[in-house]
Structure formats: C-alpha cells, structure tokens
Amino acid sequence: MNTLLITLAAYLIGSISFAVVVTRLLGMADPRTYGSKNPGATNVLRSGNKAAAALTLLGDALKGLVPVWWVQQYGMDYGIGDNGVALVALAVFIGHLWPVFFRFVGGKGVATALGVLIGLNGWLGLATLVTWLVIAYAFRYSSLAALVAAVFAPFYYGLLFGTDIKLLAVLVMSGLLVYRHRKNIANLIAGKESRIGSKKK
C-alpha cells in the first residue's frame, strides 16, 4: 500500500508543469503557444526571459529529484525497496510527460529526467549532465544533447551499479525521452531544428 501511495504521489508531483506555472506567475505568454509549443525550459528560453527559463529548469529538475531522493533515503522505513524506487522514478517522469493537471499534455522530460538521475545517484546525474553540456556546447542543439544523454544514461548506470530494477527504470525513461523527441529527430535530419537561444516565432 505504501508503495502504491508514494508512486501516486510521485505522479502528481510530476504533473506540475513549472513552465506553465512560472510563465503564468510572471504574466508571460503560455509556452504552449509559441516555438516548439513544448512546456519546458528550452522553449521558455525562446521568450527571451532567461530568469523564467532558469526557474522552469530548476522546478522541473527538483520535482524529479526530491521524490526519488526521499524514497531512496527513507523508503525502507516504510517497506519500500528498490522496486518502489524504480516505480517512483518512472511515475514522476511520466507525470511530467502526461500531466493530469494539464490534460495529459506535458513536456519532453529532460530536466525532470536529470532530477530523477541525481536522485538515484549524484555521480550518475553528474555524468549525464556533463554529456548534455558537452553536446549542447559543441552543436547548440538542446534536443541532440538530450538524445545523446538519454542514450548514455543507462550505460552510466550499468557501469556504476550493474543490472537491477532501477536500471530497467532508467532504460524505460530513456526510451520515453527519445520517443518524445521524435519530431526533433526529424527536424535534425532535415536541418530545421532550432538552436539553443533562438527566439520564438
């Protein structure tokens, strides 16, 4: 029962779209109406408001980090083991992708996935973040950086911890992240993908 409750709570936390919340609080245009129409930090950045983008990034990352970190640290006190940790990790990520509070239309999950990985292990999150930063700096495509980081995240986990149920959760999360970037993949191939920092249209 405790595992079910914490998994549901994680999904509800994941369903909070900070891109929408932050832009509403700041009186900005809804990020679902311009650019890629994705409610995420990269699209908020297209508005030109770097502070709003930073707050969105921080909020989306923290909502992935906090539930996973908590269940990792205190789950055993409530009979929640590794299976529960894996479920919470997936639930908060899926909540971001398909949020119940926003008609199941959410973001692509990059920041939330990073938060989840940091919650699982700081070194895992750092390795994945460095991968994202290197690709983003070299090519200036947020989507390409996210795709490469998503591919490497399960590899990093396996290298650090071997194979277990949490690796399966990371694999599923990475697969969903790639799936959510399918339009970006097509745009990258066609040479039509927007670069980091480009303004909204």
mmCIF file of C-alpha atoms in Angstrom:
data_model
loop_
_atom_site.group_PDB
_atom_site.id
_atom_site.type_symbol
_atom_site.label_atom_id
_atom_site.label_comp_id
_atom_site.label_asym_id
_atom_site.label_seq_id
_atom_site.Cartn_x
_atom_site.Cartn_y
_atom_site.Cartn_z
ATOM 1 C CA MET A 1 0.000 0.000 0.000
ATOM 2 C CA ASN A 2 2.814 2.424 0.870
ATOM 3 C CA THR A 3 4.491 1.769 -2.479
ATOM 4 C CA LEU A 4 1.228 2.469 -4.311
ATOM 5 C CA LEU A 5 0.646 5.709 -2.392
ATOM 6 C CA ILE A 6 4.151 7.076 -2.894
ATOM 7 C CA THR A 7 4.032 6.144 -6.594
ATOM 8 C CA LEU A 8 0.736 8.017 -6.995
ATOM 9 C CA ALA A 9 2.150 10.996 -5.099
ATOM 10 C CA ALA A 10 5.202 10.989 -7.371
ATOM 11 C CA TYR A 11 2.977 11.035 -10.462
ATOM 12 C CA LEU A 12 1.009 14.004 -9.104
ATOM 13 C CA ILE A 13 4.217 15.877 -8.288
ATOM 14 C CA GLY A 14 5.485 15.160 -11.789
ATOM 15 C CA SER A 15 2.242 16.536 -13.209
ATOM 16 C CA ILE A 16 3.103 20.051 -12.015
ATOM 17 C CA SER A 17 4.265 21.845 -15.172
ATOM 18 C CA PHE A 18 6.654 24.542 -13.996
ATOM 19 C CA ALA A 19 6.850 26.048 -17.486
ATOM 20 C CA VAL A 20 3.143 26.859 -17.278
ATOM 21 C CA VAL A 21 3.201 27.818 -13.591
ATOM 22 C CA VAL A 22 6.225 30.126 -13.859
ATOM 23 C CA THR A 23 5.048 31.911 -17.007
ATOM 24 C CA ARG A 24 1.588 32.468 -15.516
ATOM 25 C CA LEU A 25 3.044 33.897 -12.318
ATOM 26 C CA LEU A 26 5.271 36.235 -14.332
ATOM 27 C CA GLY A 27 2.457 37.302 -16.666
ATOM 28 C CA MET A 28 4.161 35.820 -19.728
ATOM 29 C CA ALA A 29 2.736 34.066 -22.771
ATOM 30 C CA ASP A 30 1.905 30.401 -22.346
ATOM 31 C CA PRO A 31 4.902 28.414 -23.692
ATOM 32 C CA ARG A 32 2.444 26.007 -25.296
ATOM 33 C CA THR A 33 1.523 28.763 -27.782
ATOM 34 C CA TYR A 34 4.916 29.545 -29.359
ATOM 35 C CA GLY A 35 8.166 27.983 -30.513
ATOM 36 C CA SER A 36 8.040 24.217 -30.211
ATOM 37 C CA LYS A 37 4.895 24.581 -28.053
ATOM 38 C CA ASN A 38 6.637 22.368 -25.526
ATOM 39 C CA PRO A 39 6.135 23.345 -21.857
ATOM 40 C CA GLY A 40 9.797 23.106 -20.927
ATOM 41 C CA ALA A 41 12.765 25.317 -20.055
ATOM 42 C CA THR A 42 14.240 25.381 -23.567
ATOM 43 C CA ASN A 43 11.019 26.692 -25.072
ATOM 44 C CA VAL A 44 10.532 29.216 -22.256
ATOM 45 C CA LEU A 45 14.035 30.478 -23.080
ATOM 46 C CA ARG A 46 12.754 31.330 -26.564
ATOM 47 C CA SER A 47 10.636 34.038 -24.931
ATOM 48 C CA GLY A 48 13.872 35.848 -24.118
ATOM 49 C CA ASN A 49 13.251 35.656 -20.365
ATOM 50 C CA LYS A 50 16.282 33.801 -19.000
ATOM 51 C CA ALA A 51 15.073 34.013 -15.390
ATOM 52 C CA ALA A 52 11.799 32.304 -16.278
ATOM 53 C CA ALA A 53 13.677 29.593 -18.152
ATOM 54 C CA ALA A 54 16.014 29.061 -15.186
ATOM 55 C CA LEU A 55 13.100 28.810 -12.746
ATOM 56 C CA THR A 56 11.374 26.320 -15.043
ATOM 57 C CA LEU A 57 14.521 24.234 -15.301
ATOM 58 C CA LEU A 58 15.025 24.275 -11.534
ATOM 59 C CA GLY A 59 11.406 23.396 -10.762
ATOM 60 C CA ASP A 60 11.236 20.540 -13.265
ATOM 61 C CA ALA A 61 14.544 19.121 -12.041
ATOM 62 C CA LEU A 62 13.626 19.358 -8.353
ATOM 63 C CA LYS A 63 10.284 17.631 -8.839
ATOM 64 C CA GLY A 64 12.204 14.677 -10.282
ATOM 65 C CA LEU A 65 14.939 14.756 -7.679
ATOM 66 C CA VAL A 66 13.001 15.161 -4.420
ATOM 67 C CA PRO A 67 10.595 12.164 -4.590
ATOM 68 C CA VAL A 68 13.332 9.800 -5.800
ATOM 69 C CA TRP A 69 15.856 11.038 -3.238
ATOM 70 C CA TRP A 70 13.278 10.738 -0.442
ATOM 71 C CA VAL A 71 12.263 7.183 -1.275
ATOM 72 C CA GLN A 72 15.930 6.214 -1.658
ATOM 73 C CA GLN A 73 16.735 7.608 1.794
ATOM 74 C CA TYR A 74 13.609 6.742 3.769
ATOM 75 C CA GLY A 75 11.672 4.190 1.733
ATOM 76 C CA MET A 76 12.930 1.200 3.692
ATOM 77 C CA ASP A 77 11.373 2.668 6.853
ATOM 78 C CA TYR A 78 8.001 2.206 5.154
ATOM 79 C CA GLY A 79 8.707 -1.125 3.496
ATOM 80 C CA ILE A 80 9.558 0.417 0.119
ATOM 81 C CA GLY A 81 12.543 -1.254 -1.557
ATOM 82 C CA ASP A 82 14.255 -0.948 -4.934
ATOM 83 C CA ASN A 83 11.078 -1.878 -6.804
ATOM 84 C CA GLY A 84 9.356 1.085 -5.183
ATOM 85 C CA VAL A 85 12.262 3.387 -6.031
ATOM 86 C CA ALA A 86 12.037 2.317 -9.678
ATOM 87 C CA LEU A 87 8.271 2.917 -9.713
ATOM 88 C CA VAL A 88 8.614 6.359 -8.148
ATOM 89 C CA ALA A 89 11.313 7.310 -10.665
ATOM 90 C CA LEU A 90 9.077 6.324 -13.565
ATOM 91 C CA ALA A 91 5.930 7.817 -12.048
ATOM 92 C CA VAL A 92 7.337 11.300 -11.561
ATOM 93 C CA PHE A 93 8.811 11.246 -15.075
ATOM 94 C CA ILE A 94 5.580 10.012 -16.652
ATOM 95 C CA GLY A 95 3.711 12.691 -14.703
ATOM 96 C CA HIS A 96 5.799 15.313 -16.455
ATOM 97 C CA LEU A 97 5.184 13.779 -19.882
ATOM 98 C CA TRP A 98 1.451 13.241 -19.380
ATOM 99 C CA PRO A 99 0.330 15.534 -16.526
ATOM 100 C CA VAL A 100 -3.155 15.010 -15.137
ATOM 101 C CA PHE A 101 -3.399 18.728 -14.289
ATOM 102 C CA PHE A 102 -2.824 19.837 -17.888
ATOM 103 C CA ARG A 103 -4.990 17.431 -19.903
ATOM 104 C CA PHE A 104 -2.106 14.968 -20.205
ATOM 105 C CA VAL A 105 -0.096 17.334 -22.439
ATOM 106 C CA GLY A 106 3.343 17.780 -20.920
ATOM 107 C CA GLY A 107 6.962 18.428 -21.708
ATOM 108 C CA LYS A 108 9.682 16.209 -23.094
ATOM 109 C CA GLY A 109 11.190 15.396 -19.722
ATOM 110 C CA VAL A 110 14.835 16.406 -19.974
ATOM 111 C CA ALA A 111 15.095 18.407 -16.738
ATOM 112 C CA THR A 112 12.873 16.001 -14.821
ATOM 113 C CA ALA A 113 14.891 13.029 -16.053
ATOM 114 C CA LEU A 114 18.069 14.742 -14.856
ATOM 115 C CA GLY A 115 16.468 15.285 -11.455
ATOM 116 C CA VAL A 116 15.492 11.625 -11.269
ATOM 117 C CA LEU A 117 19.036 10.533 -12.130
ATOM 118 C CA ILE A 118 20.539 12.825 -9.487
ATOM 119 C CA GLY A 119 18.012 11.436 -7.012
ATOM 120 C CA LEU A 120 19.165 7.921 -7.823
ATOM 121 C CA ASN A 121 22.830 8.856 -7.518
ATOM 122 C CA GLY A 122 24.708 12.141 -7.716
ATOM 123 C CA TRP A 123 27.535 10.722 -9.851
ATOM 124 C CA LEU A 124 25.015 9.258 -12.285
ATOM 125 C CA GLY A 125 23.311 12.623 -12.633
ATOM 126 C CA LEU A 126 26.624 14.454 -12.999
ATOM 127 C CA ALA A 127 27.879 12.139 -15.727
ATOM 128 C CA THR A 128 24.649 12.555 -17.675
ATOM 129 C CA LEU A 129 24.644 16.331 -17.190
ATOM 130 C CA VAL A 130 28.235 16.636 -18.422
ATOM 131 C CA THR A 131 27.271 14.618 -21.509
ATOM 132 C CA TRP A 132 24.385 17.003 -22.172
ATOM 133 C CA LEU A 133 26.582 20.073 -21.667
ATOM 134 C CA VAL A 134 29.343 18.823 -23.978
ATOM 135 C CA ILE A 135 26.948 18.043 -26.841
ATOM 136 C CA ALA A 136 24.916 21.226 -26.299
ATOM 137 C CA TYR A 137 28.062 23.375 -26.304
ATOM 138 C CA ALA A 138 29.505 21.654 -29.365
ATOM 139 C CA PHE A 139 26.367 21.622 -31.532
ATOM 140 C CA ARG A 140 23.967 24.163 -29.938
ATOM 141 C CA TYR A 141 21.017 21.787 -30.180
ATOM 142 C CA SER A 142 19.221 21.059 -26.910
ATOM 143 C CA SER A 143 17.361 18.135 -28.445
ATOM 144 C CA LEU A 144 20.522 16.475 -29.755
ATOM 145 C CA ALA A 145 22.170 16.883 -26.364
ATOM 146 C CA ALA A 146 19.129 15.334 -24.688
ATOM 147 C CA LEU A 147 19.103 12.383 -27.072
ATOM 148 C CA VAL A 148 22.793 11.637 -26.599
ATOM 149 C CA ALA A 149 22.487 11.981 -22.816
ATOM 150 C CA ALA A 150 19.451 9.673 -22.842
ATOM 151 C CA VAL A 151 21.419 7.008 -24.692
ATOM 152 C CA PHE A 152 24.360 7.260 -22.300
ATOM 153 C CA ALA A 153 22.390 7.387 -19.022
ATOM 154 C CA PRO A 154 21.626 3.626 -18.861
ATOM 155 C CA PHE A 155 25.234 2.898 -19.814
ATOM 156 C CA TYR A 156 26.464 5.069 -16.943
ATOM 157 C CA TYR A 157 24.060 3.394 -14.536
ATOM 158 C CA GLY A 158 25.172 -0.088 -15.571
ATOM 159 C CA LEU A 159 28.813 0.921 -15.286
ATOM 160 C CA LEU A 160 28.311 2.293 -11.778
ATOM 161 C CA PHE A 161 25.821 -0.191 -10.304
ATOM 162 C CA GLY A 162 25.393 -3.158 -12.631
ATOM 163 C CA THR A 163 21.995 -4.511 -13.613
ATOM 164 C CA ASP A 164 18.988 -4.184 -11.333
ATOM 165 C CA ILE A 165 15.374 -3.000 -11.384
ATOM 166 C CA LYS A 166 16.428 0.653 -11.252
ATOM 167 C CA LEU A 167 18.454 0.193 -14.426
ATOM 168 C CA LEU A 168 15.247 -1.000 -16.077
ATOM 169 C CA ALA A 169 13.541 2.194 -14.926
ATOM 170 C CA VAL A 170 16.371 4.285 -16.404
ATOM 171 C CA LEU A 171 16.111 2.352 -19.689
ATOM 172 C CA VAL A 172 12.359 2.936 -19.899
ATOM 173 C CA MET A 173 12.805 6.604 -19.040
ATOM 174 C CA SER A 174 15.487 6.984 -21.715
ATOM 175 C CA GLY A 175 13.280 5.251 -24.273
ATOM 176 C CA LEU A 176 10.362 7.564 -23.478
ATOM 177 C CA LEU A 177 12.610 10.598 -23.724
ATOM 178 C CA VAL A 178 13.791 9.545 -27.175
ATOM 179 C CA TYR A 179 10.163 8.885 -28.186
ATOM 180 C CA ARG A 180 9.133 12.373 -27.047
ATOM 181 C CA HIS A 181 11.884 13.834 -29.222
ATOM 182 C CA ARG A 182 10.780 12.052 -32.403
ATOM 183 C CA LYS A 183 9.806 15.340 -34.095
ATOM 184 C CA ASN A 184 13.127 16.853 -33.106
ATOM 185 C CA ILE A 185 14.899 13.869 -34.643
ATOM 186 C CA ALA A 186 13.076 14.507 -37.916
ATOM 187 C CA ASN A 187 13.945 18.219 -37.733
ATOM 188 C CA LEU A 188 17.593 17.447 -37.014
ATOM 189 C CA ILE A 189 17.768 15.172 -40.037
ATOM 190 C CA ALA A 190 16.064 17.824 -42.186
ATOM 191 C CA GLY A 191 18.261 20.626 -40.835
ATOM 192 C CA LYS A 192 15.255 22.504 -39.435
ATOM 193 C CA GLU A 193 15.861 22.147 -35.704
ATOM 194 C CA SER A 194 16.036 25.370 -33.666
ATOM 195 C CA ARG A 195 19.295 26.080 -31.887
ATOM 196 C CA ILE A 196 19.630 26.922 -28.199
ATOM 197 C CA GLY A 197 18.761 30.568 -27.560
ATOM 198 C CA SER A 198 16.819 31.136 -30.780
ATOM 199 C CA LYS A 199 13.849 33.460 -30.325
ATOM 200 C CA LYS A 200 10.220 32.409 -30.511
ATOM 201 C CA LYS A 201 8.358 32.764 -33.779
#
